[in-house]
PDB file of C-alpha atoms in Angstrom:
ATOM      1  CA  MET A  23      16.893  -6.365  -4.963  1.00 66.00           C
ATOM      2  CA  ARG A  24      18.228  -2.984  -3.904  1.00 70.00           C
ATOM      3  CA  SER A  25      17.753  -1.678  -0.391  1.00 71.00           C
ATOM      4  CA  CYS A  26      15.599   1.358   0.299  1.00 74.00           C
ATOM      5  CA  ALA A  27      15.853   1.614   4.069  1.00 68.00           C
ATOM      6  CA  ARG A  28      14.936   5.119   5.191  1.00 78.00           C
ATOM      7  CA  GLU A  29      14.809   7.061   8.408  1.00 86.00           C
ATOM      8  CA  LYS A  30      11.506   6.538  10.220  1.00 92.00           C
ATOM      9  CA  LEU A  31       8.972   9.357   9.958  1.00 93.00           C
ATOM     10  CA  GLU A  32       6.846  10.046  13.012  1.00 92.00           C
ATOM     11  CA  ARG A  33       3.999  12.535  13.239  1.00 95.00           C
ATOM     12  CA  SER A  34       1.241  13.163  15.735  1.00 95.00           C
ATOM     13  CA  GLU A  35      -2.329  12.247  14.881  1.00 94.00           C
ATOM     14  CA  GLU A  36      -3.066  15.956  14.414  1.00 96.00           C
ATOM     15  CA  GLU A  37      -0.160  16.323  11.967  1.00 97.00           C
ATOM     16  CA  TRP A  38      -1.419  13.346   9.975  1.00 97.00           C
ATOM     17  CA  LYS A  39      -4.931  14.823   9.884  1.00 97.00           C
ATOM     18  CA  ARG A  40      -3.526  18.082   8.492  1.00 96.00           C
ATOM     19  CA  THR A  41      -1.384  16.439   5.801  1.00 96.00           C
ATOM     20  CA  LEU A  42      -3.691  13.647   4.599  1.00 98.00           C
ATOM     21  CA  THR A  43      -7.120  13.703   3.006  1.00 97.00           C
ATOM     22  CA  PRO A  44      -9.891  12.193   5.167  1.00 97.00           C
ATOM     23  CA  GLU A  45      -9.841   9.011   3.026  1.00 97.00           C
ATOM     24  CA  GLN A  46      -6.039   8.710   3.222  1.00 98.00           C
ATOM     25  CA  PHE A  47      -6.186   9.211   6.994  1.00 98.00           C
ATOM     26  CA  ARG A  48      -8.884   6.533   7.349  1.00 98.00           C
ATOM     27  CA  ILE A  49      -6.845   4.006   5.365  1.00 97.00           C
ATOM     28  CA  LEU A  50      -3.275   4.842   6.393  1.00 98.00           C
ATOM     29  CA  ARG A  51      -3.767   5.739  10.064  1.00 97.00           C
ATOM     30  CA  GLN A  52      -6.956   3.828  10.996  1.00 96.00           C
ATOM     31  CA  ASP A  53      -6.345   0.586   9.039  1.00 93.00           C
ATOM     32  CA  GLY A  54      -9.230   1.252   6.684  1.00 94.00           C
ATOM     33  CA  THR A  55      -9.977  -0.295   3.320  1.00 94.00           C
ATOM     34  CA  GLU A  56     -11.758   0.819   0.170  1.00 96.00           C
ATOM     35  CA  PRO A  57     -14.301  -0.894  -2.069  1.00 95.00           C
ATOM     36  CA  PRO A  58     -12.994  -3.263  -4.740  1.00 96.00           C
ATOM     37  CA  PHE A  59     -13.194  -2.140  -8.370  1.00 97.00           C
ATOM     38  CA  ARG A  60     -14.065   1.419  -7.276  1.00 94.00           C
ATOM     39  CA  ASN A  61     -10.655   2.752  -6.427  1.00 96.00           C
ATOM     40  CA  LYS A  62      -8.099   4.800  -8.275  1.00 96.00           C
ATOM     41  CA  TYR A  63      -5.419   2.262  -9.273  1.00 98.00           C
ATOM     42  CA  TRP A  64      -6.987  -1.200  -9.547  1.00 96.00           C
ATOM     43  CA  ASP A  65      -7.109  -0.896 -13.350  1.00 97.00           C
ATOM     44  CA  ASN A  66      -4.101   1.388 -13.873  1.00 98.00           C
ATOM     45  CA  HIS A  67      -1.784   0.028 -16.587  1.00 97.00           C
ATOM     46  CA  ALA A  68       0.587   2.998 -16.919  1.00 98.00           C
ATOM     47  CA  LYS A  69       4.312   2.552 -16.278  1.00 98.00           C
ATOM     48  CA  GLY A  70       5.664   4.150 -13.136  1.00 98.00           C
ATOM     49  CA  VAL A  71       6.121   3.822  -9.401  1.00 97.00           C
ATOM     50  CA  TYR A  72       3.649   3.720  -6.541  1.00 98.00           C
ATOM     51  CA  LEU A  73       4.556   5.855  -3.540  1.00 97.00           C
ATOM     52  CA  CYS A  74       3.196   5.967  -0.004  1.00 97.00           C
ATOM     53  CA  ALA A  75       0.529   8.684   0.160  1.00 98.00           C
ATOM     54  CA  GLY A  76       1.688   9.469   3.685  1.00 97.00           C
ATOM     55  CA  CYS A  77       5.417   9.984   3.188  1.00 96.00           C
ATOM     56  CA  ASN A  78       6.183   9.637  -0.550  1.00 95.00           C
ATOM     57  CA  SER A  79       8.420   6.588  -0.056  1.00 95.00           C
ATOM     58  CA  GLU A  80       8.744   4.320  -3.073  1.00 96.00           C
ATOM     59  CA  LEU A  81       6.753   1.139  -2.425  1.00 97.00           C
ATOM     60  CA  PHE A  82       5.929  -0.712  -5.651  1.00 98.00           C
ATOM     61  CA  SER A  83       6.752  -0.630  -9.348  1.00 97.00           C
ATOM     62  CA  SER A  84       4.288  -1.028 -12.195  1.00 98.00           C
ATOM     63  CA  ASP A  85       6.666  -3.782 -13.405  1.00 97.00           C
ATOM     64  CA  THR A  86       5.426  -6.032 -10.568  1.00 98.00           C
ATOM     65  CA  LYS A  87       1.722  -5.089 -10.777  1.00 98.00           C
ATOM     66  CA  PHE A  88      -0.612  -7.827 -12.001  1.00 98.00           C
ATOM     67  CA  GLU A  89      -4.302  -8.489 -12.536  1.00 96.00           C
ATOM     68  CA  SER A  90      -5.430 -10.388  -9.451  1.00 97.00           C
ATOM     69  CA  GLY A  91      -9.162 -10.168 -10.141  1.00 96.00           C
ATOM     70  CA  THR A  92      -9.736  -8.803  -6.630  1.00 96.00           C
ATOM     71  CA  GLY A  93     -10.483  -5.184  -7.571  1.00 97.00           C
ATOM     72  CA  TRP A  94      -7.479  -3.734  -5.725  1.00 98.00           C
ATOM     73  CA  PRO A  95      -4.043  -2.938  -7.125  1.00 98.00           C
ATOM     74  CA  SER A  96      -1.917  -6.043  -6.622  1.00 98.00           C
ATOM     75  CA  PHE A  97       1.843  -6.530  -6.809  1.00 98.00           C
ATOM     76  CA  TYR A  98       4.030  -9.608  -6.449  1.00 98.00           C
ATOM     77  CA  GLU A  99       7.000  -7.755  -4.961  1.00 97.00           C
ATOM     78  CA  ALA A 100       7.883  -4.506  -3.201  1.00 97.00           C
ATOM     79  CA  ALA A 101      10.051  -1.985  -5.057  1.00 95.00           C
ATOM     80  CA  CYS A 102      13.057  -2.620  -2.819  1.00 92.00           C
ATOM     81  CA  ASP A 103      14.139  -4.339   0.387  1.00 91.00           C
ATOM     82  CA  GLY A 104      12.859  -2.414   3.370  1.00 92.00           C
ATOM     83  CA  ALA A 105      10.035  -0.583   1.575  1.00 95.00           C
ATOM     84  CA  VAL A 106       7.262  -2.365   3.462  1.00 97.00           C
ATOM     85  CA  GLU A 107       6.852  -4.333   6.672  1.00 95.00           C
ATOM     86  CA  VAL A 108       4.410  -7.120   7.464  1.00 96.00           C
ATOM     87  CA  THR A 109       2.474  -7.168  10.737  1.00 92.00           C
ATOM     88  CA  GLU A 110      -0.192  -9.479  12.128  1.00 87.00           C
ATOM     89  CA  ASP A 111      -3.805  -8.343  11.744  1.00 78.00           C
ATOM     90  CA  LYS A 112      -6.281 -10.192  14.002  1.00 75.00           C
ATOM     91  CA  ARG A 113      -9.310  -7.990  13.303  1.00 78.00           C
ATOM     92  CA  PHE A 114     -12.681  -9.300  12.098  1.00 69.00           C
ATOM     93  CA  GLY A 115     -12.155 -12.791  13.555  1.00 79.00           C
ATOM     94  CA  MET A 116      -9.333 -13.778  11.191  1.00 78.00           C
ATOM     95  CA  VAL A 117      -5.557 -13.648  11.136  1.00 77.00           C
ATOM     96  CA  ARG A 118      -4.010 -11.904   8.139  1.00 85.00           C
ATOM     97  CA  ASP A 119      -0.675 -10.350   7.246  1.00 95.00           C
ATOM     98  CA  ALA A 120      -1.081  -6.583   7.086  1.00 96.00           C
ATOM     99  CA  VAL A 121       1.363  -4.501   5.056  1.00 97.00           C
ATOM    100  CA  VAL A 122       2.583  -1.135   6.329  1.00 97.00           C
ATOM    101  CA  CYS A 123       4.954   1.467   4.950  1.00 97.00           C
ATOM    102  CA  ALA A 124       8.327   0.843   6.591  1.00 96.00           C
ATOM    103  CA  ARG A 125       9.037   4.575   6.835  1.00 96.00           C
ATOM    104  CA  CYS A 126       5.810   6.028   8.294  1.00 97.00           C
ATOM    105  CA  GLY A 127       3.949   2.922   9.471  1.00 96.00           C
ATOM    106  CA  GLY A 128       0.897   3.705   7.342  1.00 97.00           C
ATOM    107  CA  HIS A 129      -1.480   0.797   6.653  1.00 97.00           C
ATOM    108  CA  LEU A 130      -1.330  -0.142   2.964  1.00 98.00           C
ATOM    109  CA  GLY A 131      -3.283  -3.389   2.704  1.00 96.00           C
ATOM    110  CA  HIS A 132      -2.528  -7.104   3.123  1.00 96.00           C
ATOM    111  CA  VAL A 133      -0.247  -9.726   1.598  1.00 97.00           C
ATOM    112  CA  PHE A 134      -1.333 -13.239   0.646  1.00 96.00           C
ATOM    113  CA  ASN A 135       0.483 -16.360  -0.597  1.00 96.00           C
ATOM    114  CA  ASP A 136      -1.587 -16.770  -3.772  1.00 97.00           C
ATOM    115  CA  GLY A 137       0.317 -14.512  -6.170  1.00 97.00           C
ATOM    116  CA  PRO A 138       2.190 -15.309  -9.369  1.00 97.00           C
ATOM    117  CA  PRO A 139       5.829 -16.330  -9.799  1.00 97.00           C
ATOM    118  CA  PRO A 140       8.512 -15.494  -9.047  1.00 96.00           C
ATOM    119  CA  THR A 141       7.484 -14.713  -5.438  1.00 97.00           C
ATOM    120  CA  GLY A 142       4.059 -16.328  -5.105  1.00 98.00           C
ATOM    121  CA  LEU A 143       2.945 -13.244  -3.160  1.00 98.00           C
ATOM    122  CA  ARG A 144      -0.017 -10.930  -3.714  1.00 98.00           C
ATOM    123  CA  TYR A 145       0.398  -7.533  -2.094  1.00 98.00           C
ATOM    124  CA  CYS A 146      -3.227  -6.376  -2.199  1.00 97.00           C
ATOM    125  CA  MET A 147      -3.036  -2.614  -1.640  1.00 98.00           C
ATOM    126  CA  ASN A 148      -5.490   0.227  -1.102  1.00 98.00           C
ATOM    127  CA  SER A 149      -5.291   2.905  -3.799  1.00 98.00           C
ATOM    128  CA  GLY A 150      -6.030   5.506  -1.122  1.00 97.00           C
ATOM    129  CA  ALA A 151      -2.721   4.633   0.547  1.00 98.00           C
ATOM    130  CA  LEU A 152      -0.783   5.166  -2.686  1.00 98.00           C
ATOM    131  CA  GLU A 153       0.221   7.913  -5.076  1.00 98.00           C
ATOM    132  CA  PHE A 154       1.270   7.016  -8.609  1.00 98.00           C
ATOM    133  CA  ARG A 155       4.176   8.719 -10.360  1.00 98.00           C
ATOM    134  CA  GLU A 156       4.086   7.957 -14.076  1.00 97.00           C
ATOM    135  CA  GLU A 157       7.378   7.402 -15.913  1.00 91.00           C
TER     136      GLU A 157
END
């Protein structure tokens, strides 16, 4: 897998509020989530790449998107090494692996070990944290 390490992007909370929609800010900067099956990309089957809505970094490819049945866009692999980082999320009385954009630190969703081969991973992402660029 190719590397996509990028220089970190840091902005103040006010800068993020000016550049993001309220929904993007809630998800990316406040660790929010969106309802299943009622989000922009859960049923998107077009070919292309998914970018971070906060900084336009390439995160996932439609080639690794799969139907997880969860109602959120799911991928079995990031687009390149260094695109995302995994952090511990201890909110709501459980321990989960949160996924953030490696460049801007925006919350994207969570990753689980119940995905398909070849990785066995399910990156369960929020559509509000993504922008889709069709090929």
